Coordinates of C-alpha atoms in Angstrom, one line a residue:
Chain A
X51 CA 0.0 0.0 0.0
X52 CA 1.2 3.4 -0.9
X53 CA 0.5 4.6 2.6
X54 CA 2.9 2.0 4.0
X55 CA 5.9 3.5 2.4
X56 CA 8.0 6.2 3.9
X57 CA 7.8 9.4 1.9
X58 CA 11.5 9.9 1.5
X59 CA 13.6 10.7 -1.5
X60 CA 15.6 7.6 -0.9
X61 CA 12.4 5.5 -0.9
X62 CA 11.4 7.2 -4.1
X63 CA 14.6 6.4 -5.7
X64 CA 14.3 2.7 -4.6
X65 CA 10.7 2.6 -5.9
X66 CA 11.8 4.2 -9.2
X67 CA 14.5 1.5 -9.5
X68 CA 11.9 -1.2 -8.8
X69 CA 9.5 0.3 -11.4
X70 CA 12.2 0.3 -14.0
X71 CA 13.1 -3.3 -13.1
X72 CA 9.5 -4.4 -13.1
X73 CA 8.7 -2.8 -16.4
X74 CA 11.7 -4.4 -18.0
X75 CA 10.7 -7.8 -16.4
X76 CA 7.1 -7.2 -17.6
X77 CA 8.3 -6.7 -21.2
X78 CA 10.6 -9.7 -21.1
X79 CA 7.9 -11.9 -19.6
X80 CA 5.4 -10.8 -22.1
X81 CA 7.9 -11.7 -24.8
X82 CA 8.5 -15.1 -23.1
X83 CA 4.7 -15.7 -22.9
X84 CA 4.2 -14.9 -26.5
X85 CA 7.2 -17.1 -27.5
X86 CA 5.9 -19.9 -25.3
X87 CA 2.5 -19.7 -26.9
X88 CA 4.0 -19.9 -30.3
X89 CA 6.1 -22.9 -29.4
X90 CA 3.0 -24.4 -27.7
X91 CA 0.9 -24.0 -30.9
X92 CA 3.6 -25.9 -32.8
X93 CA 3.7 -28.7 -30.2
X94 CA -0.1 -28.7 -30.1
X95 CA -0.3 -29.3 -33.9
X96 CA 2.3 -32.1 -33.5
X97 CA 0.5 -33.6 -30.5
X98 CA -2.7 -33.6 -32.4
X99 CA -1.0 -35.5 -35.3
X100 CA 0.6 -37.9 -32.9
X101 CA -2.6 -38.5 -31.0
X102 CA -4.4 -39.2 -34.3
X103 CA -1.6 -41.7 -35.3
X104 CA -1.8 -43.3 -31.8
X105 CA -5.6 -43.8 -32.1
X106 CA -5.2 -45.3 -35.6
X107 CA -2.3 -47.5 -34.5
X108 CA -4.3 -48.7 -31.5
X109 CA -7.3 -49.5 -33.6
X110 CA -5.0 -51.4 -36.1
X111 CA -3.3 -53.2 -33.2
X112 CA -6.6 -54.2 -31.7
X113 CA -7.9 -55.4 -35.1
X114 CA -4.8 -57.5 -35.8
X115 CA -4.7 -59.0 -32.3
X116 CA -8.4 -59.8 -32.5
X117 CA -8.0 -61.5 -35.8
X118 CA -5.0 -63.4 -34.5
X119 CA -6.8 -64.4 -31.4
X120 CA -9.8 -65.5 -33.4
X121 CA -7.9 -67.4 -36.1
X122 CA -4.9 -68.8 -34.2
X123 CA -6.5 -69.0 -30.8
X124 CA -5.6 -67.4 -27.5
X125 CA -3.2 -70.1 -26.5
X126 CA -1.2 -69.7 -29.7
X127 CA -1.0 -65.9 -29.4
X128 CA -0.1 -66.1 -25.8
X129 CA 2.6 -68.7 -26.6
X130 CA 4.1 -66.5 -29.3
X131 CA 4.1 -63.6 -26.9
X132 CA 5.7 -65.7 -24.2
X133 CA 8.6 -66.5 -26.5
X134 CA 9.8 -62.9 -26.1
X135 CA 11.6 -62.1 -22.9
X136 CA 13.5 -59.0 -24.0
X137 CA 11.7 -55.8 -23.2
X138 CA 12.1 -52.5 -25.1
X139 CA 14.3 -50.0 -23.4
X140 CA 13.5 -46.4 -22.9
X141 CA 16.0 -43.7 -22.1
X142 CA 14.9 -40.1 -21.2
X143 CA 16.9 -37.1 -21.8
X144 CA 15.9 -33.5 -21.5
X145 CA 15.9 -30.5 -23.8
X146 CA 15.2 -26.8 -23.2
X147 CA 12.5 -25.0 -25.0
X148 CA 12.6 -21.3 -23.9
X149 CA 13.6 -22.2 -20.4
X150 CA 11.2 -25.1 -20.1
X151 CA 12.8 -28.4 -19.5
X152 CA 10.9 -31.0 -21.5
X153 CA 11.7 -34.8 -21.8
X154 CA 13.2 -36.4 -24.9
X155 CA 12.4 -40.1 -24.9
X156 CA 14.6 -42.4 -26.9
X157 CA 13.4 -46.0 -27.4
X158 CA 15.3 -49.0 -28.5
X159 CA 14.4 -52.5 -29.4
X160 CA 10.8 -51.6 -29.9
X161 CA 10.6 -52.7 -33.6
X162 CA 11.9 -56.1 -34.0
X163 CA 12.8 -58.2 -37.0
X164 CA 11.3 -61.6 -37.4
X165 CA 14.2 -63.4 -35.7
X166 CA 14.2 -61.0 -32.7
X167 CA 10.6 -61.7 -31.7
X168 CA 11.5 -65.0 -30.0
X169 CA 9.0 -67.3 -31.7
X170 CA 10.1 -69.7 -34.5
X171 CA 9.2 -68.7 -38.0
X172 CA 8.3 -72.1 -39.2
X173 CA 5.5 -72.8 -36.6
X174 CA 3.8 -69.5 -36.7
X175 CA 1.7 -67.5 -39.2
X176 CA 1.6 -64.1 -40.8
X177 CA -1.3 -63.2 -38.4
X178 CA 1.1 -63.4 -35.5
X179 CA 3.7 -61.3 -37.4
X180 CA 1.1 -58.7 -38.2
X181 CA -0.2 -58.5 -34.7
X182 CA 3.4 -58.2 -33.3
X183 CA 4.2 -55.6 -35.9
X184 CA 1.1 -53.5 -35.1
X185 CA 1.8 -53.6 -31.4
X186 CA 5.4 -52.5 -32.1
X187 CA 4.1 -49.6 -34.1
X188 CA 1.6 -48.8 -31.3
X189 CA 4.3 -48.8 -28.7
X190 CA 6.5 -46.4 -30.9
X191 CA 3.4 -44.2 -31.1
X192 CA 2.8 -44.3 -27.3
X193 CA 6.4 -43.3 -26.6
X194 CA 6.2 -40.4 -29.1
X195 CA 2.9 -39.3 -27.7
X196 CA 4.3 -39.5 -24.2
X197 CA 7.2 -37.2 -25.2
X198 CA 5.1 -34.7 -27.1
X199 CA 2.2 -34.6 -24.6
X200 CA 4.5 -34.3 -21.6
X201 CA 6.3 -31.4 -23.4
X202 CA 2.9 -29.9 -24.2
X203 CA 1.8 -30.2 -20.5
X204 CA 5.0 -28.7 -19.2
X205 CA 4.7 -25.8 -21.8
X206 CA 1.2 -25.2 -20.7
X207 CA 2.2 -25.0 -17.0
X208 CA 5.0 -22.6 -17.9
X209 CA 2.6 -20.5 -20.0
X210 CA 0.2 -20.3 -17.0
X211 CA 3.0 -19.4 -14.6
X212 CA 4.4 -16.8 -17.0
X213 CA 0.9 -15.4 -17.6
X214 CA 0.3 -15.1 -13.9
X215 CA 3.6 -13.3 -13.5
X216 CA 2.8 -10.9 -16.3
X217 CA -0.6 -10.2 -14.9
X218 CA 0.8 -9.8 -11.4
X219 CA 3.3 -7.2 -12.7
X220 CA 0.7 -5.5 -14.9
X221 CA -2.2 -5.4 -12.6
X222 CA -0.7 -5.5 -9.1
X223 CA 2.9 -4.8 -8.6
X224 CA 3.4 -2.0 -11.1
X225 CA 0.1 -0.1 -10.2
X226 CA 1.2 -0.4 -6.6
X227 CA 4.6 0.9 -7.4
X228 CA 3.1 3.8 -9.5
X229 CA 0.8 4.6 -6.7
X230 CA 3.6 4.6 -4.1
X231 CA 5.8 6.7 -6.4
X232 CA 2.9 9.2 -6.9
X233 CA 2.3 9.2 -3.1
X234 CA 5.9 9.8 -2.3
X235 CA 6.1 12.5 -4.9
X236 CA 3.1 14.3 -3.6
X237 CA 4.3 14.0 0.0
X238 CA 7.7 15.3 -1.0
X239 CA 6.2 18.1 -3.0
X240 CA 4.0 19.0 0.0
X241 CA 7.0 18.8 2.3
X242 CA 8.8 21.1 -0.1
X243 CA 5.9 23.5 -0.2
X244 CA 5.7 23.5 3.6
X245 CA 9.4 24.1 3.7
X246 CA 9.3 27.0 1.3
X247 CA 6.4 28.5 3.3
X248 CA 8.3 28.0 6.5
X249 CA 11.4 29.5 5.1
X250 CA 9.4 32.3 3.8
X251 CA 7.9 33.0 7.2
X252 CA 11.3 32.8 8.9
X253 CA 12.6 35.2 6.3
X254 CA 9.7 37.6 6.8
X255 CA 10.2 37.4 10.6
X256 CA 13.9 37.9 10.3
X257 CA 13.3 40.8 7.9
X258 CA 10.9 42.4 10.4
X259 CA 13.3 42.0 13.3
X260 CA 16.0 43.5 11.3
X261 CA 13.9 46.4 10.3
X262 CA 12.9 47.0 13.9
X263 CA 16.4 46.9 15.0
X264 CA 17.4 49.3 12.3
X265 CA 14.7 51.7 13.3
X266 CA 15.7 51.7 17.0
X267 CA 19.2 52.6 16.0
X268 CA 18.2 55.5 13.9
X269 CA 15.5 57.4 16.2
X270 CA 15.6 56.7 20.0
X271 CA 12.7 59.3 20.8
X272 CA 10.4 57.7 18.4
X273 CA 11.0 54.7 20.4
X274 CA 10.1 56.3 23.8
X275 CA 6.9 57.7 22.2
X276 CA 6.0 54.3 20.9
X277 CA 6.5 52.9 24.4
X278 CA 4.3 55.5 25.9
X279 CA 1.6 55.1 23.4
X280 CA 1.7 51.3 23.9
X281 CA 1.4 51.8 27.7
X282 CA -1.5 54.3 27.4
X283 CA -3.2 51.8 25.1
X284 CA -3.2 49.1 27.8
Chain B
X30 CA 6.2 -97.0 -33.1
X31 CA 3.4 -99.6 -32.8
X32 CA 4.3 -103.1 -33.7
X33 CA 2.1 -105.4 -35.9
X34 CA 0.5 -105.2 -39.3
X35 CA -1.1 -102.1 -40.6
X36 CA -4.9 -102.0 -39.9
X37 CA -6.5 -99.3 -42.1
X38 CA -9.8 -101.1 -42.4
X39 CA -10.2 -101.3 -38.6
X40 CA -9.3 -97.6 -38.1
X41 CA -11.3 -96.3 -41.0
X42 CA -14.4 -98.1 -39.8
X43 CA -14.1 -96.1 -36.6
X44 CA -13.0 -92.9 -38.3
X45 CA -16.2 -93.0 -40.5
X46 CA -18.4 -92.8 -37.4
X47 CA -16.3 -90.0 -35.9
X48 CA -16.4 -88.2 -39.2
X49 CA -20.2 -88.3 -39.0
X50 CA -20.2 -86.3 -35.8
X51 CA -18.3 -83.4 -37.3
X52 CA -20.1 -80.1 -37.6
X53 CA -21.7 -79.4 -41.0
X54 CA -21.6 -76.1 -42.8
X55 CA -25.1 -75.5 -41.5
X56 CA -23.9 -75.8 -37.9
X57 CA -21.3 -73.1 -38.5
X58 CA -24.0 -70.9 -39.9
X59 CA -26.0 -71.4 -36.7
X60 CA -22.9 -70.8 -34.5
X61 CA -22.1 -67.5 -36.2
X62 CA -25.3 -66.1 -35.0
X63 CA -24.7 -67.2 -31.4
X64 CA -22.7 -65.7 -28.5
X65 CA -20.0 -67.5 -26.6
X66 CA -22.4 -69.1 -24.1
X67 CA -24.7 -70.2 -26.9
X68 CA -21.8 -71.7 -28.7
X69 CA -20.7 -73.6 -25.5
X70 CA -24.3 -74.9 -25.0
X71 CA -24.5 -76.0 -28.7
X72 CA -21.2 -77.8 -28.3
X73 CA -22.3 -79.4 -25.1
X74 CA -25.3 -80.8 -26.9
X75 CA -23.1 -82.4 -29.5
X76 CA -19.7 -84.0 -29.5
X77 CA -18.1 -81.8 -26.8
X78 CA -20.3 -82.6 -23.8
X79 CA -17.7 -84.4 -21.7
X80 CA -15.0 -81.7 -22.2
X81 CA -17.4 -78.8 -21.5
X82 CA -18.6 -80.5 -18.3
X83 CA -15.0 -81.4 -17.2
X84 CA -13.7 -77.9 -17.8
X85 CA -16.8 -75.9 -16.9
X86 CA -15.8 -75.4 -13.4
X87 CA -12.4 -74.0 -14.2
X88 CA -13.1 -71.9 -17.3
X89 CA -15.8 -69.9 -18.7
X90 CA -16.7 -68.0 -21.9
X91 CA -14.5 -68.5 -24.9
X92 CA -11.6 -69.9 -22.9
X93 CA -13.9 -72.8 -21.9
X94 CA -14.7 -73.3 -25.6
X95 CA -11.1 -73.2 -26.7
X96 CA -9.8 -75.6 -24.0
X97 CA -12.7 -78.0 -24.6
X98 CA -12.0 -78.0 -28.3
X99 CA -8.3 -78.7 -27.7
X100 CA -9.1 -81.5 -25.3
X101 CA -11.6 -83.0 -27.6
X102 CA -9.2 -82.9 -30.5
X103 CA -6.5 -84.5 -28.3
X104 CA -8.9 -87.3 -27.3
X105 CA -9.9 -88.1 -30.9
X106 CA -6.3 -88.1 -32.2
X107 CA -5.1 -90.1 -29.3
X108 CA -7.7 -92.7 -30.1
X109 CA -6.4 -92.8 -33.7
X110 CA -2.9 -93.6 -32.4
X111 CA -4.3 -96.2 -30.0
X112 CA -6.3 -97.9 -32.8
X113 CA -3.7 -97.9 -35.5
X114 CA -0.8 -100.4 -35.8
X115 CA 2.3 -100.9 -37.9
X116 CA 2.7 -98.8 -41.0
X117 CA -0.6 -96.9 -40.4
X118 CA 0.5 -95.9 -37.0
X119 CA 3.8 -94.6 -38.4
X120 CA 2.0 -92.6 -41.0
X121 CA -0.5 -91.1 -38.6
X122 CA 2.1 -90.4 -35.9
X123 CA 4.2 -88.4 -38.4
X124 CA 1.5 -85.9 -38.9
X125 CA 0.3 -85.8 -35.3
X126 CA 3.8 -85.0 -34.1
X127 CA 2.9 -81.4 -34.9
X128 CA 1.2 -81.6 -31.5
X129 CA 4.4 -82.9 -29.9
X130 CA 6.1 -79.9 -31.3
X131 CA 3.4 -77.6 -30.0
X132 CA 3.6 -79.1 -26.5
X133 CA 7.4 -79.1 -26.3
X134 CA 7.3 -75.4 -27.5
X135 CA 4.7 -74.6 -24.9
X136 CA 6.8 -76.2 -22.1
X137 CA 10.0 -74.4 -23.3
X138 CA 8.2 -71.0 -23.5
X139 CA 6.6 -71.6 -20.2
X140 CA 9.9 -72.3 -18.5
X141 CA 11.6 -69.5 -20.4
X142 CA 9.1 -67.1 -18.9
X143 CA 8.7 -68.7 -15.5
X144 CA 5.1 -69.5 -16.1
X145 CA 3.5 -71.7 -13.3
X146 CA 3.5 -75.4 -14.2
X147 CA -0.3 -75.6 -14.0
X148 CA -0.7 -72.8 -16.6
X149 CA 1.6 -74.6 -19.0
X150 CA -0.3 -77.9 -18.4
X151 CA -3.5 -76.1 -19.4
X152 CA -2.1 -75.0 -22.7
X153 CA -0.9 -78.5 -23.8
X154 CA -2.7 -80.4 -26.5
X155 CA -2.1 -84.0 -25.7
X156 CA -2.8 -85.2 -29.2
X157 CA 0.7 -86.2 -30.2
X158 CA 2.9 -89.2 -29.7
X159 CA 4.5 -88.1 -26.4
X160 CA 2.6 -89.7 -23.6
X161 CA 1.0 -87.9 -20.7
X162 CA 3.6 -89.0 -18.1
X163 CA 6.4 -87.6 -20.2
X164 CA 4.6 -84.4 -20.9
X165 CA 4.1 -84.0 -17.1
X166 CA 7.7 -84.6 -16.5
X167 CA 8.6 -82.0 -19.1
X168 CA 6.4 -79.4 -17.5
X169 CA 8.0 -80.2 -14.1
X170 CA 11.5 -80.1 -15.5
X171 CA 12.2 -76.5 -14.5
X172 CA 15.1 -76.0 -16.9
X173 CA 15.1 -76.1 -20.7
X174 CA 18.3 -78.3 -20.6
X175 CA 16.4 -80.8 -18.5
X176 CA 13.4 -80.8 -21.0
X177 CA 15.9 -81.7 -23.8
X178 CA 17.4 -84.5 -21.7
X179 CA 13.9 -85.9 -21.0
X180 CA 13.3 -86.0 -24.8
X181 CA 16.4 -88.2 -25.3
X182 CA 14.4 -91.1 -26.8
X183 CA 12.5 -89.0 -29.3
X184 CA 13.3 -87.5 -32.7
X185 CA 13.6 -84.1 -31.1
X186 CA 16.6 -84.8 -28.9
X187 CA 19.4 -84.4 -31.3
X188 CA 18.2 -81.3 -33.1
X189 CA 17.3 -79.7 -29.8
X190 CA 20.6 -80.4 -28.3
X191 CA 22.3 -78.8 -31.3
X192 CA 20.1 -75.8 -31.1
X193 CA 20.5 -75.4 -27.4
X194 CA 24.1 -74.1 -27.9
X195 CA 22.8 -71.4 -30.2
X196 CA 20.0 -70.7 -27.7
X197 CA 22.6 -70.2 -25.0
X198 CA 24.5 -67.7 -27.2
X199 CA 21.5 -65.8 -28.4
X200 CA 19.2 -66.0 -25.4
X201 CA 16.1 -66.3 -27.7
X202 CA 14.0 -69.3 -28.3
X203 CA 14.1 -69.0 -32.1
X204 CA 16.8 -71.7 -32.6
X205 CA 14.9 -74.2 -30.3
X206 CA 11.5 -73.5 -31.9
X207 CA 12.9 -73.7 -35.4
X208 CA 14.7 -77.0 -34.6
X209 CA 11.4 -78.5 -33.5
X210 CA 9.4 -77.3 -36.4
X211 CA 12.2 -78.4 -38.9
X212 CA 12.4 -81.9 -37.3
X213 CA 8.6 -82.3 -37.7
X214 CA 8.6 -81.2 -41.3
X215 CA 11.7 -83.1 -42.3
X216 CA 10.5 -86.3 -40.7
X217 CA 7.1 -86.0 -42.5
X218 CA 8.4 -87.5 -45.7
X219 CA 11.4 -89.4 -44.4
X220 CA 11.6 -93.0 -45.8
X221 CA 8.4 -92.6 -47.8
X222 CA 10.1 -92.4 -51.2
X223 CA 8.1 -91.0 -54.1
X224 CA 5.1 -93.4 -54.6
X225 CA 3.4 -92.8 -58.0
X226 CA 0.0 -94.3 -57.2
X227 CA -2.2 -95.6 -54.4
X228 CA -3.1 -94.1 -51.0
X229 CA 0.4 -93.4 -50.0
X230 CA 1.0 -91.4 -53.2
X231 CA -1.8 -89.2 -52.2
X232 CA -0.6 -89.0 -48.6
X233 CA 2.9 -88.0 -49.9
X234 CA 1.3 -85.5 -52.2
X235 CA -0.6 -83.9 -49.4
X236 CA 2.5 -83.7 -47.2
X237 CA 4.5 -82.2 -50.0
X238 CA 1.8 -79.6 -50.4
X239 CA 2.0 -78.9 -46.7
X240 CA 5.9 -78.5 -46.9
X241 CA 5.6 -76.4 -50.1
X242 CA 3.0 -74.1 -48.5
X243 CA 5.1 -73.8 -45.4
X244 CA 8.1 -72.9 -47.5
X245 CA 6.0 -70.4 -49.5
X246 CA 4.6 -68.8 -46.3
X247 CA 8.2 -68.6 -44.8
X248 CA 9.7 -67.2 -48.0
X249 CA 7.0 -64.5 -48.3
X250 CA 7.3 -63.6 -44.6
X251 CA 11.0 -63.3 -45.0
X252 CA 10.7 -61.2 -48.1
X253 CA 8.1 -58.9 -46.4
X254 CA 10.1 -58.5 -43.2
X255 CA 13.3 -57.4 -44.9
X256 CA 15.2 -59.0 -42.0
X257 CA 18.7 -60.0 -42.6
X258 CA 18.1 -63.7 -42.1
X259 CA 19.6 -66.7 -43.9
X260 CA 16.7 -68.1 -46.0
X261 CA 18.4 -71.6 -45.9
X262 CA 17.8 -71.8 -42.2
X263 CA 14.1 -71.8 -42.9
X264 CA 14.0 -74.0 -46.0
X265 CA 12.3 -77.4 -45.5
X266 CA 13.4 -80.2 -47.8
X267 CA 10.8 -82.5 -49.5
X268 CA 8.6 -80.1 -51.4
X269 CA 8.4 -79.6 -55.1
X270 CA 7.8 -75.8 -55.3
X271 CA 11.3 -74.5 -54.4
X272 CA 14.8 -75.8 -54.3
X273 CA 17.0 -74.4 -51.6
X274 CA 19.0 -72.2 -54.1
X275 CA 15.7 -71.0 -55.7
X276 CA 14.4 -69.9 -52.3
X277 CA 17.6 -68.1 -51.4
X278 CA 17.5 -66.2 -54.6
X279 CA 13.7 -65.4 -54.6
X280 CA 13.5 -64.2 -50.9
X281 CA 15.2 -61.0 -52.0
X282 CA 12.7 -60.2 -54.7
X283 CA 9.1 -60.6 -53.6
X284 CA 7.6 -60.0 -57.1
X285 CA 9.8 -62.7 -58.6
X286 CA 8.8 -65.0 -55.7
X287 CA 5.1 -64.5 -56.3
X288 CA 5.6 -65.0 -60.1
X289 CA 7.5 -68.3 -59.3
X290 CA 4.6 -69.6 -57.3
X291 CA 2.1 -68.4 -59.9
X292 CA 4.0 -70.3 -62.7
X293 CA 4.1 -73.5 -60.7
X294 CA 2.2 -76.2 -62.5
X295 CA 0.9 -77.9 -59.3
X296 CA -0.2 -74.9 -57.3
X297 CA -0.2 -71.9 -59.7
X298 CA -3.9 -72.2 -60.8
X299 CA -5.2 -73.0 -57.3
X300 CA -3.5 -70.0 -55.7
X301 CA -3.7 -67.5 -58.5
X302 CA -6.5 -65.4 -57.0
X303 CA -4.7 -65.2 -53.7
X304 CA -1.4 -64.4 -55.4
X305 CA -3.1 -61.5 -57.3
X306 CA -4.5 -60.2 -54.0
X307 CA -1.0 -60.5 -52.5
X308 CA 0.5 -58.5 -55.3
X309 CA -2.0 -55.7 -54.7
X310 CA -2.0 -55.7 -50.8
X311 CA 0.9 -56.0 -48.5
X312 CA -0.8 -58.4 -46.1
X313 CA 0.0 -62.1 -46.3
X314 CA -3.1 -63.1 -44.4
X315 CA -5.4 -63.7 -47.4
X316 CA -2.6 -65.7 -49.1
X317 CA -2.3 -67.9 -46.0
X318 CA -6.1 -68.2 -46.0
X319 CA -5.9 -69.4 -49.6
X320 CA -3.2 -71.9 -48.7
X321 CA -5.5 -73.3 -45.9
X322 CA -8.3 -73.5 -48.4
X323 CA -6.0 -75.4 -50.9
X324 CA -5.0 -77.8 -48.2
X325 CA -8.6 -78.4 -47.4
X326 CA -9.3 -79.3 -51.0
X327 CA -6.5 -81.8 -50.8
X328 CA -8.0 -83.4 -47.7
X329 CA -11.4 -83.7 -49.5
X330 CA -9.7 -85.6 -52.3
X331 CA -7.8 -87.7 -49.8
X332 CA -11.0 -89.2 -48.3
X333 CA -12.9 -89.9 -51.5
X334 CA -10.3 -91.7 -53.7
X335 CA -9.0 -94.3 -51.3
X336 CA -11.6 -94.6 -48.5
X337 CA -9.9 -97.4 -46.7
X338 CA -6.4 -96.1 -46.4
X339 CA -4.2 -93.7 -44.5
X340 CA -5.3 -90.9 -46.7
X341 CA -8.9 -91.2 -45.5
X342 CA -7.6 -91.1 -41.9
X343 CA -5.4 -88.1 -42.7
X344 CA -8.5 -86.5 -44.3
X345 CA -10.4 -87.0 -41.0
X346 CA -7.6 -85.5 -39.0
X347 CA -7.6 -82.4 -41.3
X348 CA -11.4 -82.1 -41.1
X349 CA -11.3 -82.4 -37.3
X350 CA -8.5 -79.7 -37.1
X351 CA -10.6 -77.5 -39.4
X352 CA -13.7 -77.9 -37.2
X353 CA -11.7 -77.0 -34.1
X354 CA -10.3 -74.0 -35.8
X355 CA -13.6 -72.9 -37.2
X356 CA -15.5 -73.1 -33.9
X357 CA -12.6 -71.3 -32.1
X358 CA -12.6 -68.6 -34.8
X359 CA -16.4 -68.1 -34.5
X360 CA -16.3 -68.0 -30.7
X361 CA -13.2 -65.7 -30.5
X362 CA -14.5 -63.6 -33.4
X363 CA -17.8 -63.1 -31.5
X364 CA -15.9 -62.3 -28.3
X365 CA -13.8 -59.6 -29.9
X366 CA -16.6 -58.1 -31.8
X367 CA -16.0 -59.2 -35.4
X368 CA -19.0 -59.0 -37.7
X369 CA -20.7 -62.1 -39.0
X370 CA -19.4 -61.2 -42.5
X371 CA -15.8 -60.9 -41.2
X372 CA -16.1 -64.3 -39.4
X373 CA -17.6 -65.9 -42.5
X374 CA -14.8 -64.5 -44.6
X375 CA -12.2 -66.1 -42.3
X376 CA -13.8 -69.5 -42.1
X377 CA -12.2 -71.8 -44.5
X378 CA -15.1 -74.2 -44.7
X379 CA -17.8 -71.7 -45.6

């Protein structure tokens, strides 16, 4: 609150410094927010594409596994799946987008060739291959979606935080500082006016005293008459 | 191997009555319109009553149907091996060893993934030559090496022992599974020669078709995958469609591979439609479907030309397998929400 501040010149200078810093920060944060929004829109487009691919990959994977389960039987499909013990590996790194740390997920051993799937080629069918392939594609899509959607979520959080900061500067901190600055300026001006008035009064009094003293020195009778007239007046 | 003279007349008399209990096309049309519980009930009223009742307390829905089908198939094929003797036993057992391969693979996969023994037992189809006691010992073995040791009196022992070293190096089951499948296919035609006429000629012709189709499937899958695999490792001797060198050459050029099959005198016409579809679409599924249909045609011929022979028994085996596959396809198809048209498209018999 403006009334909480001390109306001193030192405080005014400190507030002016804070205003300058806040205005500069406000401009920078606005630029950051706009930049983040632009990056977010790019990621959003990508996320929508990835989500679309994920949905179609999921439907395809379900279709192929359903067909494999129907035509080969659950036991055969489960058996083929059991032949694979090696799981895909996922490593996460991070990259920086405008100060936002987002994950970068690298996957390995997701897509496998026929000999890497564990089951023998001679005793299985193309349905099993297609189901395995479709699920490998689905897994790739899930990993990509996880990367893009996490980045999107983090960007969104950062945009929200930046927006709150911009709004706090714009609608709270800067107006308060302006108010405080104005308050101090008014107070200082008032103090200055009072000081001038006081000085003026002192000067007038001093001048009057000086004038009186000068008069006494030049005519002592006038002074006695004045004393008498003052006494008669009482 | 069973001792004594071959007894095709005895076995075929029983097979004929079993054949009469197989589901007809009309039954499949009824099943397509039913849900899993309706299918289970329909099965219970027919040939599968014992299995549905035995398994009903442990399983439900389509799992019940699938396990009941497998158990019923195993019962019938086990009977065939019990009834047959001599040469007939040998010829039937050759084909039914595919279930031994299935069972050994199931056990190895189960051990590989630390699956509980009871779950492994559930997935076995006891329709092959390996007896129940041996299968139970395999399940309880605990280590893949012990499984191989337990198979030391079977045709699978040596190939599995050789493949075990590769398995230990690679850590994947592929060498073991391929060794099992290869042993099965290579023993199909072993010592049979090339009979020109009679029931064994038809039997051999069918098995050659089975091997040729397996080679064609593998070649097309290899060509499609683009994996850097040695095609020779997947070549099965005994067919007429490819030589090993032809297969090695053709795997790298799918179009040429398809042309090679199309131009084959034995199979070209029969598979031409499927091969045209294969050229247009990337999926091998329709082609495999066509191969299954072609094998079914063979099985029909097998039963009609020499009704009292091994070929008629083999025809019944194929028909029973087809029945099991079709009922399972209908039940699973209904479970996963496939439309009636989609299921009908996938059934080979309809």
